[in-house]
Coordinates of C-alpha atoms in Angstrom, one line a residue:
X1 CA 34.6 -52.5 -72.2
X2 CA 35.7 -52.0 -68.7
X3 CA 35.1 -54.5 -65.8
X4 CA 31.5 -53.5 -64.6
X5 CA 30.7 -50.4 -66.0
X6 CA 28.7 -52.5 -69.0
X7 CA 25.9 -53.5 -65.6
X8 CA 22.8 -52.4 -65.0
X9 CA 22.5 -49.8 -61.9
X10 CA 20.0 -47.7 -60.3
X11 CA 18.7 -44.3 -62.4
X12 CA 19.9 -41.5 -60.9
X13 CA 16.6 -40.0 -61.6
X14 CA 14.8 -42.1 -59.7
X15 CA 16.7 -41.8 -56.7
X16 CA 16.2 -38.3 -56.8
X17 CA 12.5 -39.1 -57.1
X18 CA 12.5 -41.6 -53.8
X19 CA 14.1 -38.7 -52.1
X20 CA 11.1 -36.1 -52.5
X21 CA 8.8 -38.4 -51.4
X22 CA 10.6 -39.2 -48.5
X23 CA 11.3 -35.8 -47.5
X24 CA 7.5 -35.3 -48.4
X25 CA 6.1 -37.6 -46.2
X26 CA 8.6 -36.2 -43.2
X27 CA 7.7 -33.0 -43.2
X28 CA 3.8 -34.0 -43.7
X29 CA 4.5 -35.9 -40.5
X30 CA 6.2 -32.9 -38.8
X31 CA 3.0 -31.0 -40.4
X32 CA 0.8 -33.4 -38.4
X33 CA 2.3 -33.5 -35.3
X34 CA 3.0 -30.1 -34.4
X35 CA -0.5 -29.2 -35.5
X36 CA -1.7 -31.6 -32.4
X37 CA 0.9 -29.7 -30.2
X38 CA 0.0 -26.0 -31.3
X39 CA -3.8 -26.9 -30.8
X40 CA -3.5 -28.5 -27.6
X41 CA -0.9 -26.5 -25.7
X42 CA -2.5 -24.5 -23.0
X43 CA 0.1 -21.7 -23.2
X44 CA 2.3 -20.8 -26.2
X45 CA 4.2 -17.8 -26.4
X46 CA 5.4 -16.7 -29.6
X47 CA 8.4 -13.9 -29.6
X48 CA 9.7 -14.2 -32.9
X49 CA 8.8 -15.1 -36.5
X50 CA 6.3 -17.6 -36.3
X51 CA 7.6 -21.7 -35.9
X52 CA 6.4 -25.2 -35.2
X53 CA 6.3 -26.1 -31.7
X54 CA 7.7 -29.2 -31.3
X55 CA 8.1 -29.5 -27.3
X56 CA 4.6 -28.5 -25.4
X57 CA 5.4 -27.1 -21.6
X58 CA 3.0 -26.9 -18.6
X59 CA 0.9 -23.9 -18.1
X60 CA 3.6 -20.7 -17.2
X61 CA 6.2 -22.1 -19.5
X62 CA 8.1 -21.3 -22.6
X63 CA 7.4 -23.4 -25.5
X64 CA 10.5 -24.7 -27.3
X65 CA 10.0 -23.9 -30.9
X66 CA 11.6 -24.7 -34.2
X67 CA 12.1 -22.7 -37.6
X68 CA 11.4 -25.6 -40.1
X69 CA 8.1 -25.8 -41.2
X70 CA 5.8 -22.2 -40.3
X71 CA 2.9 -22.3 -38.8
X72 CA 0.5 -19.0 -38.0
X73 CA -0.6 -18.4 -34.2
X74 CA -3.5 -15.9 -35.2
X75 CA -4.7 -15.3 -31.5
X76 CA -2.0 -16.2 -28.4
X77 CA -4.4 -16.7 -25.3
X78 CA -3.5 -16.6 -21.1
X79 CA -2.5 -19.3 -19.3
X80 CA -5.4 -22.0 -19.4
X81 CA -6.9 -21.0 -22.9
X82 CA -6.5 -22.5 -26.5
X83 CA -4.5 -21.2 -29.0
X84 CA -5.8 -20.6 -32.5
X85 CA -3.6 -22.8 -35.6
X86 CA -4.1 -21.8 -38.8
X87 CA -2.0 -23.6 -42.0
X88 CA -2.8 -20.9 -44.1
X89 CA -0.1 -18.2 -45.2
X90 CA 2.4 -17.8 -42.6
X91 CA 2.3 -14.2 -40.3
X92 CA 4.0 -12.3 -37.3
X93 CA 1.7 -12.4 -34.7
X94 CA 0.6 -9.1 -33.3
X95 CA -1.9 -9.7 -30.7
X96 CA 0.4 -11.5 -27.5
X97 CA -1.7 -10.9 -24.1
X98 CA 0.0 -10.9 -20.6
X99 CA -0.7 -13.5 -18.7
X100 CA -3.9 -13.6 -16.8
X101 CA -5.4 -10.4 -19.3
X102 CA -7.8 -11.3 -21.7
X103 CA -11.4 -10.5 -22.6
X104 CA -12.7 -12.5 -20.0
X105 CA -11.3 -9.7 -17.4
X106 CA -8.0 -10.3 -14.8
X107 CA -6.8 -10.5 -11.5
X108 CA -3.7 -9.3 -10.7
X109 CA -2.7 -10.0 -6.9
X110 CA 0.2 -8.4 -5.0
X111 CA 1.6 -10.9 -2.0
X112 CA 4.9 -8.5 -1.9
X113 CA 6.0 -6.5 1.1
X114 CA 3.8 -5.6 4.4
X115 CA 0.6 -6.1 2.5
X116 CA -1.9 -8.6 0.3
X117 CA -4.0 -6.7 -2.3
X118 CA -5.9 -7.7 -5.5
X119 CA -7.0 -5.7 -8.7
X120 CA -10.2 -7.4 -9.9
X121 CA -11.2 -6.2 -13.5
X122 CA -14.1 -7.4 -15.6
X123 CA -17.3 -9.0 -14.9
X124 CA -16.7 -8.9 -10.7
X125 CA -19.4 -9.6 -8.4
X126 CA -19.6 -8.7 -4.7
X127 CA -20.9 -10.7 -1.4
X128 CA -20.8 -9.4 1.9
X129 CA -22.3 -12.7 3.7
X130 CA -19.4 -14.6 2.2
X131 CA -17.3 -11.7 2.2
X132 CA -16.2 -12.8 -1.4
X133 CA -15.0 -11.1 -4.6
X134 CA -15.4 -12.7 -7.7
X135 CA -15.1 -12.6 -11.7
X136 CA -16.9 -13.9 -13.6
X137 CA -15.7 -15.1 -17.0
X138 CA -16.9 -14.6 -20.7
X139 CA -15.9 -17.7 -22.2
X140 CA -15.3 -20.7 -20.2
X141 CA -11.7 -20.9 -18.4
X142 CA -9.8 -24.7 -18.0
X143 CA -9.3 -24.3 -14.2
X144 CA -10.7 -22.1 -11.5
X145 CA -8.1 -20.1 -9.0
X146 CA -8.8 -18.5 -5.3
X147 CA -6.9 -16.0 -3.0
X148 CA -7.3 -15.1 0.1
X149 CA -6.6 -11.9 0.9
X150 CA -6.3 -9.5 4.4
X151 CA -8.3 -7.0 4.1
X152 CA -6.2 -4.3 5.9
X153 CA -3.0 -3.2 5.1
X154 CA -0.9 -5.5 7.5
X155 CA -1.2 -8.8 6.6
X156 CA -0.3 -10.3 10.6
X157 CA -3.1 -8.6 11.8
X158 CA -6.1 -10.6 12.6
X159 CA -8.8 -9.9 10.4
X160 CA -11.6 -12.0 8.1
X161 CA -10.2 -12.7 5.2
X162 CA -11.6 -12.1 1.6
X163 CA -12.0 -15.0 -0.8
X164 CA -11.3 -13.6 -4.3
X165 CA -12.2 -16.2 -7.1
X166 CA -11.5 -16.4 -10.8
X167 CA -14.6 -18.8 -11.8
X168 CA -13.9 -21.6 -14.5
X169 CA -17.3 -21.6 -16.0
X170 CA -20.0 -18.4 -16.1
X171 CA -22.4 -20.9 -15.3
X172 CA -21.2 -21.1 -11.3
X173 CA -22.0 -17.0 -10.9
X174 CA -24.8 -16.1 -8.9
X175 CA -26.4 -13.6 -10.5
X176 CA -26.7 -10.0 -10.2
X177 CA -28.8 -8.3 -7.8
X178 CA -27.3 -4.6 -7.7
X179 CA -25.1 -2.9 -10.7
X180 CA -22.9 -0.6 -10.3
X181 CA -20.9 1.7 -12.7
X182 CA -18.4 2.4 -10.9
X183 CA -15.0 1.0 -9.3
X184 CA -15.4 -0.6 -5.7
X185 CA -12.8 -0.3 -2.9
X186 CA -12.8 -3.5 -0.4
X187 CA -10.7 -2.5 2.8
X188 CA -11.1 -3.7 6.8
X189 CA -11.1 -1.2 9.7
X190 CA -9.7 -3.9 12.3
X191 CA -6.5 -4.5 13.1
X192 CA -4.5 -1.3 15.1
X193 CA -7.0 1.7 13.7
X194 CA -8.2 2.6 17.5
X195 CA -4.5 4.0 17.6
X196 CA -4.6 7.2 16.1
X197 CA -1.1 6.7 14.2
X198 CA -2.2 3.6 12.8
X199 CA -5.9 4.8 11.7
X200 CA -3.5 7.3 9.1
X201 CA -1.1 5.1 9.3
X202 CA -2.5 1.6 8.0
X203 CA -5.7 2.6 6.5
X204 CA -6.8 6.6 5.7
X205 CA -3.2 7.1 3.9
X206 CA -3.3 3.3 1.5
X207 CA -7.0 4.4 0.9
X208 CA -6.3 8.1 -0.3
X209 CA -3.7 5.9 -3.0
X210 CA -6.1 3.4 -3.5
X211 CA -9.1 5.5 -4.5
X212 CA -8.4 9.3 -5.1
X213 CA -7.5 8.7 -9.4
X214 CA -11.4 7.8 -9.4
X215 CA -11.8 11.4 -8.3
X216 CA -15.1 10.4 -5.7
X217 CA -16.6 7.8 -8.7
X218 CA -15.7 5.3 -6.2
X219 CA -17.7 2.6 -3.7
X220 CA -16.1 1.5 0.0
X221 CA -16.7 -1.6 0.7
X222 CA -16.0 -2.1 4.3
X223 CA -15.3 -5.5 6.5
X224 CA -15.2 -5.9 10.2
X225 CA -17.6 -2.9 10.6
X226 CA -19.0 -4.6 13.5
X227 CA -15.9 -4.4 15.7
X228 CA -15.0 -0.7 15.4
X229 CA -18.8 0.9 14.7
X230 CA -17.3 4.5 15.8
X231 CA -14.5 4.2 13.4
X232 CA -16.2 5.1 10.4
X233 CA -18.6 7.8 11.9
X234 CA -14.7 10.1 13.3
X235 CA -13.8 9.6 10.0
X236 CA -16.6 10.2 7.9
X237 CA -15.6 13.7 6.6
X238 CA -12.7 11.8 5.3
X239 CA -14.4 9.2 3.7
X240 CA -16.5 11.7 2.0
X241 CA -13.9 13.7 0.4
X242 CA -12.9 10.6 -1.4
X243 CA -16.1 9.2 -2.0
X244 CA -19.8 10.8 -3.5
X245 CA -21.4 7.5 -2.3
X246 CA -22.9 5.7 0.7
X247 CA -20.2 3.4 1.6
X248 CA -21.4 -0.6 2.1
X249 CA -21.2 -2.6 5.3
X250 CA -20.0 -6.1 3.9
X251 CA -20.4 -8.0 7.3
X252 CA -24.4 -7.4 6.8
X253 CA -24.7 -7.2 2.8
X254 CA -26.7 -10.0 1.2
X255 CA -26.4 -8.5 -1.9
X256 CA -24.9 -9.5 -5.2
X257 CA -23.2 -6.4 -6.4
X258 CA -21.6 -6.3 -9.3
X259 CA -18.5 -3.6 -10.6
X260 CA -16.1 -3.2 -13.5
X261 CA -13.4 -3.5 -11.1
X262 CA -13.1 -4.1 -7.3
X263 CA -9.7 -3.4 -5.4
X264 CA -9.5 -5.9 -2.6
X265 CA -7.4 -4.9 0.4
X266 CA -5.5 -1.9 0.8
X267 CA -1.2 -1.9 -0.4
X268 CA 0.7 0.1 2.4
X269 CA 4.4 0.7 1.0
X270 CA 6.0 3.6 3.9
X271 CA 4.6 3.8 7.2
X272 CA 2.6 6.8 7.6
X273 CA 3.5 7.5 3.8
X274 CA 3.5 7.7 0.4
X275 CA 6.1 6.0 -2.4
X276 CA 4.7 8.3 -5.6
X277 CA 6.5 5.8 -7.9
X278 CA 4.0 3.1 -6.7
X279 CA 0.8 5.0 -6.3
X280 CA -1.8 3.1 -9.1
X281 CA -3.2 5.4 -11.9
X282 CA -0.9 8.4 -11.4
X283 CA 2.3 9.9 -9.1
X284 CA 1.1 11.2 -5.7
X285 CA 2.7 12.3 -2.6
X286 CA 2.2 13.0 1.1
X287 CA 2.3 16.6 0.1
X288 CA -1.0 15.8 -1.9
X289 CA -2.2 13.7 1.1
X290 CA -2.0 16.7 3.3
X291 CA -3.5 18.8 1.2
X292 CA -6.1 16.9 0.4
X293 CA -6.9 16.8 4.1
X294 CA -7.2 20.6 4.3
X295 CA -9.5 20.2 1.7
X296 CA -11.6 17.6 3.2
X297 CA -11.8 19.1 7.0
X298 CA -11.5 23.2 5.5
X299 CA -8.3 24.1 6.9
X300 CA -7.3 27.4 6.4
X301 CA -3.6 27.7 6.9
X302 CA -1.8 26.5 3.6
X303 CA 1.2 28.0 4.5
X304 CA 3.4 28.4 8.3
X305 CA 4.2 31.8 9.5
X306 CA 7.1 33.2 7.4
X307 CA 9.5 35.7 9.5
X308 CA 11.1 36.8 6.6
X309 CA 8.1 38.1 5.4
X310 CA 6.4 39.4 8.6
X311 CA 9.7 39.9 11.1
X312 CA 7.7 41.2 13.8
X313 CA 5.3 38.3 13.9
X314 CA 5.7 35.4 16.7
X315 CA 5.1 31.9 15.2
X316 CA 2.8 29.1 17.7
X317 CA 4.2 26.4 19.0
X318 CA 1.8 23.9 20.3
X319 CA 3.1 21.9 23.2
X320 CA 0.9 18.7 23.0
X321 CA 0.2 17.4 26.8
X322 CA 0.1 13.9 27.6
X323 CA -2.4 12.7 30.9
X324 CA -0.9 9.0 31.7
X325 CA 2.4 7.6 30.9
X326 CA 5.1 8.7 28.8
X327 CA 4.6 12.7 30.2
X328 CA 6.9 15.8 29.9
X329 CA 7.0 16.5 33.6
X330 CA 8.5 20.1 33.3
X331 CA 6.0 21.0 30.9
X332 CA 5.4 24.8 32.0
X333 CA 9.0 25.3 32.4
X334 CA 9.2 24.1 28.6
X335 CA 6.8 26.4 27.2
X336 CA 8.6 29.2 28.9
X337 CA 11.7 28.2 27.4
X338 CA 9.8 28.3 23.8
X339 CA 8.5 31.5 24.5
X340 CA 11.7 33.5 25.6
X341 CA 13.5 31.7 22.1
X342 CA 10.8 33.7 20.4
X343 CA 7.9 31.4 20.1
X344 CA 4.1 32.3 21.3
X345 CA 3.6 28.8 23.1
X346 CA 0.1 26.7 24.1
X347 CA 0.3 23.5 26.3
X348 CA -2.7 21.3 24.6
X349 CA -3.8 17.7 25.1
X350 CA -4.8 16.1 21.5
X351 CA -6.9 13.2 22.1
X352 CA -7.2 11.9 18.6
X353 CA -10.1 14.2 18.2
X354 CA -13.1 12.1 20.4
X355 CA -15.3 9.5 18.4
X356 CA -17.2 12.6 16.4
X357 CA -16.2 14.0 12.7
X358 CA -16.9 17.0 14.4
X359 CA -14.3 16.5 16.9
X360 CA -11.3 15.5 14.4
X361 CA -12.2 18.1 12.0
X362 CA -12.1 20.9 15.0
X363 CA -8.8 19.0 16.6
X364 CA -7.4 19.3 12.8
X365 CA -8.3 23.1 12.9
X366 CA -6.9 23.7 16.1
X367 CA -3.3 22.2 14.8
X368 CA -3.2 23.9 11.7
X369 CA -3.6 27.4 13.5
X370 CA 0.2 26.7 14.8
X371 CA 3.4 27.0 13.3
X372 CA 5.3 24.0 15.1
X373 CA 4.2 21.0 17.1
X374 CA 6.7 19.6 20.2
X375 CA 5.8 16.2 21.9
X376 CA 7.2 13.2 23.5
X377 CA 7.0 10.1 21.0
X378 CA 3.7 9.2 20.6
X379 CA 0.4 8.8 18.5
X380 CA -0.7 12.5 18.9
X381 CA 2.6 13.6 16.5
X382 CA 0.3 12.2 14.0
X383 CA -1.6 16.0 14.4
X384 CA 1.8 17.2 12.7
X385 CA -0.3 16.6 9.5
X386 CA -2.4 19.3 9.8
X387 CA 0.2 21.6 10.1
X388 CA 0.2 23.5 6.7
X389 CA 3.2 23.8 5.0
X390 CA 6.7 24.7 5.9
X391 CA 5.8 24.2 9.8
X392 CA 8.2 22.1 11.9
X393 CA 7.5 19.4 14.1
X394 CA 9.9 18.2 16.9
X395 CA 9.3 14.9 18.7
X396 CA 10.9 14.4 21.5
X397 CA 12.7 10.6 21.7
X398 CA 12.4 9.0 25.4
X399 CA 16.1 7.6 26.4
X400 CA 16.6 4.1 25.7
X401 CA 18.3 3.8 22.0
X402 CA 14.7 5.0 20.5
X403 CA 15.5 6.9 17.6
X404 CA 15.6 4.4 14.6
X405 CA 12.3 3.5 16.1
X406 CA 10.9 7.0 16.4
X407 CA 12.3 8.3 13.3
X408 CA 10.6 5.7 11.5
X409 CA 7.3 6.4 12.2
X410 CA 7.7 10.3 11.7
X411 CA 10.9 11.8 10.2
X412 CA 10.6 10.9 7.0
X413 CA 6.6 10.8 7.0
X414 CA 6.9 14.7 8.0
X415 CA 9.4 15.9 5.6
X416 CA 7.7 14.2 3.0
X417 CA 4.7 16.3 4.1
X418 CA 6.6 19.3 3.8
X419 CA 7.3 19.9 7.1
X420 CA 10.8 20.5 8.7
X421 CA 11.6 17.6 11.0
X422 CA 13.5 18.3 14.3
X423 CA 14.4 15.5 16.9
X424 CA 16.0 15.8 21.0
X425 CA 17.0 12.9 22.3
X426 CA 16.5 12.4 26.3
X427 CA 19.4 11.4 28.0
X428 CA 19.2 9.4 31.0
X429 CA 19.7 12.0 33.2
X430 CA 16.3 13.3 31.7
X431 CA 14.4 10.2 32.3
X432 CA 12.5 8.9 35.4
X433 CA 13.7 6.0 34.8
X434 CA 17.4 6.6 36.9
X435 CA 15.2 7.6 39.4
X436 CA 12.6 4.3 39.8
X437 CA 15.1 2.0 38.7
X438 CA 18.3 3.5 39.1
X439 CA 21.5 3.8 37.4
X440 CA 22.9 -0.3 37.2
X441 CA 19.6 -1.2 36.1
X442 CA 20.2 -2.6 32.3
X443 CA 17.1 -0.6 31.3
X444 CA 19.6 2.6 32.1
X445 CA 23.0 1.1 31.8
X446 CA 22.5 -1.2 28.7
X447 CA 19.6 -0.2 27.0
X448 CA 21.3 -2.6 24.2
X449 CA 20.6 -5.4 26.6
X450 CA 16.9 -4.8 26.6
X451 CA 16.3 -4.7 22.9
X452 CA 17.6 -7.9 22.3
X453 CA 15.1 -9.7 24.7
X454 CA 12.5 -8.4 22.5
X455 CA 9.6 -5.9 21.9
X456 CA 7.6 -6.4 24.9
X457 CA 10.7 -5.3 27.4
X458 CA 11.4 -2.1 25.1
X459 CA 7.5 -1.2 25.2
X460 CA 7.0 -1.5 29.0
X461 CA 10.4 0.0 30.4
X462 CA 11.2 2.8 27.2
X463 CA 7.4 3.9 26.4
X464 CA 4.8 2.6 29.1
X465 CA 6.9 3.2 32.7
X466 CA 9.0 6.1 30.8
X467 CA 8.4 9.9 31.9
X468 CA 11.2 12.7 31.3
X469 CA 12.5 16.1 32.7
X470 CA 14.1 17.8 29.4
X471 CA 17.1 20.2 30.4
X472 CA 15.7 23.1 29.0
X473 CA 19.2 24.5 28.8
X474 CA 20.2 21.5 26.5
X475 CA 16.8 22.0 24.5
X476 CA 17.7 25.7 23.6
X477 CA 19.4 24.7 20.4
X478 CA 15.9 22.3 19.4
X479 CA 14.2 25.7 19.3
X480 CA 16.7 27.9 17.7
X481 CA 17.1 25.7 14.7
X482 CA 13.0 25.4 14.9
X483 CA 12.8 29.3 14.8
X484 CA 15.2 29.8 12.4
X485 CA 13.7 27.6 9.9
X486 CA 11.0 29.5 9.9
X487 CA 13.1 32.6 9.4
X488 CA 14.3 31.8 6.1
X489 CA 10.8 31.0 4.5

């Protein structure tokens, strides 16, 4: 017999027994603890075959997960809520919710660009006095959030704001005191809207793509009523074409209304415009903005004078007049050049149609009767809407490097209306200004000079002291390529 091998030792079978029940009583503890974890994680989001979590993360984060032992997440819940563990027989979980979207309803909030909106679905309830907007939940959440959110569609302006809540507990809603069926709206009319670019501008044109997929099954609720009381009455046969209901004045409404969903604040994405990619529920575009509007004030022209089709036919240009600053001061000497290119021509002051619906809807009529609008740069351009389609507007740009500025606020609005978009720049020979502050004045010399000291110097010297004297001679071309757009329709 060899040294040793005649000793006792240990069975190999029993080490191989010591080893299950070690192995045993680590993945039991494994088990145990990721149980805990699973059940007391406030969000866990699953994207593959299911696993044991074995690192928990703060609300909005990933979990870290592990393939040992399997585990089944039956019912993956937003941030805040409980999710379900089950140790039964392991499955792929197909019922993930977005964040914040659940049964108890959501709120989805958009801080991004020029403008703060919410989309409030669910049990939402209403409050004018506290000029609130809140959802109420169906189960209990672990925490209770708050936004505040501006009311109209540019944020700086200075405006009440709206408190929208998500309520922790259904307990904390005050109850009920009008239903409705329908969606809700929540917009402000402060801000610019007495200037008749920015009433389309900032409000009428976000509304129309806030509220025209309910197709008039749709509530206003308005803030800051109080400040502009004529506002709503000019624009009421708007308001109607997108509404079938009494709109509600939230700066005096002690009621508790409650809605399915409320819309708080109104998204504008293009001045004076329409970005159809972004439009909620459905593409739209200015084209469906403007003719929605000769829908809602019964315009008749849907279509500008075609000279292909009737040669003999003189199209109408309207020549808006303006009374105070910022004048064409050869106006009759610029009609009569439109009329010898060919056009029939009307000098006609637009003053944003008075504080009546009647008076906007007959201002919009008026408009739409003509083939081509010509004015300095200004708020009445905004009448180029009611041109019908296939007109031309040209704006006239005051001297002073004012074209990025004017072409932003209607070249592209006006081609994406359909409308063919013409522009004359005034040189300074053309502008009062040589005359009252002559020609070494940085205002003429170096207009560069008076942008950079800011908006206030470009406002008073290039729009509010500004009037011009277009060289009709140099204007000729303007018309031609007006007239012979309107040639090749």
């Amino acid at each position: 017999m060899r040294g040793g091998e005649g000793k006792p030792g240990r069975s190999p079978k029993r080490q191989l027994n010591a080893g299950y029940v070690v192995g045993g009583l680590l993945m039991l503890l494994t088990y145990l603890v990721a149980q805990h974890f699973a059940v007391s994680s406030p969000n866990v989001v699953i994207t593959e075959e299911p696993r044991i979590v074995d690192e928990v993360k703060s609300p909005g984060e990933t979990a870290v997960v592990s393939r040992e032992v399997p585990q089944i997440v039956d019912n993956i819940k937003a941030p805040g809520e409980t999710a379900v563990v089950s140790d039964e027989v392991p499955q792929i979980v197909d019922n993930i919710k977005a964040p914040g979207e659940t049964e108890n309803g959501k709120v989805v909030c958009n801080m991004e660009g020029r403008s703060d909106t919410c989309e409030v679905d669910g049990d939402v309830r209403t409050n004018g006095t506290a000029l609130s907007v809140t959802l109420v939940p169906a189960a209990s959440w672990p925490e209770r959030h708050e936004w505040m959110i501006n009311p109209y569609s540019r944020r700086f302006a200075s405006l009440r704001k709206v408190t929208v809540t998500q309520l922790q507990d259904r307990a904390a809603a005050p109850p009920c005191t009008v239903t409705h069926d329908m969606p809700a709206v929540l917009f402000g009319i402060g801000g610019y809207a007495a200037n008749y670019w920015h009433a389309y501008a900032d409000i009428l044109v976000p509304l129309f793509v806030a509220s025209r997929r309910y197709h008039g099954e749709v509530t206003f609720l308005v803030s800051n009523i109080q400040f502009r009381p004529r506002w709503l009455v000019k624009y009421r046969a708007f308001l109607q074409g997108l509404s079938n209901y009494d709109l509600v004045d939230m700066d005096g409404d002690a009621q508790v209304r409650c809605f399915p969903r409320v819309t708080v604040g109104l998204r504008l994405d293009k001045e004076l415009s329409i970005v159809p990619e972004l439009v909620p529920g459905g593409r739209l575009s200015m084209a469906d903005f403007t003719g929605f509007l000769r829908e809602a004030y019964a315009l008749p022209r849907g279509a500008a004078a075609s000279l292909a089709r009737e040669p003999e036919k003189k199209p109408r240009l309207l020549l808006i007049h303006r009374g105070h600053y910022r004048r064409i001061l050869n106006e009759p000497e610029v009609a009569r050049a439109a009329e010898e290119a060919g056009f029939e021509a009307v000098v006609t002051e637009l003053r944003g149609g008075g504080d009546t619906p009647e008076g906007e809807v007959e201002q919009a009529r008026v408009v739409n009767s003509f083939d081509v609008v010509l004015g300095l740069h200004g708020a009445g351009l905004t009448n180029a809407m009611f041109l019908p389609p296939g007109g031309v507007l040209i704006q006239v740009v005051p001297y002073g490097n004012m074209e990025d500025i004017a072409r932003a606020e209607f070249s592209e609005p006006a081609t994406d209306m359909g409308l063919r978009y013409l522009d004359y720049s005034v040189g300074a020979e053309e502008s009062s200004l040589m005359e009252t502050l002559g020609p070494e004045h940085p205002a003429v010399k170096d207009p560069a000079s008076v942008h950079r000291s800011g908006w206030d110097k470009v406002f008073e010297l290039y729009l509010a002291k500004q009037n011009v004297r277009i060289n009709v001679t140099r204007f000729a071309p303007t018309l031609a390529q007006a007239l012979d757009h309107l040639r090749r329709q």
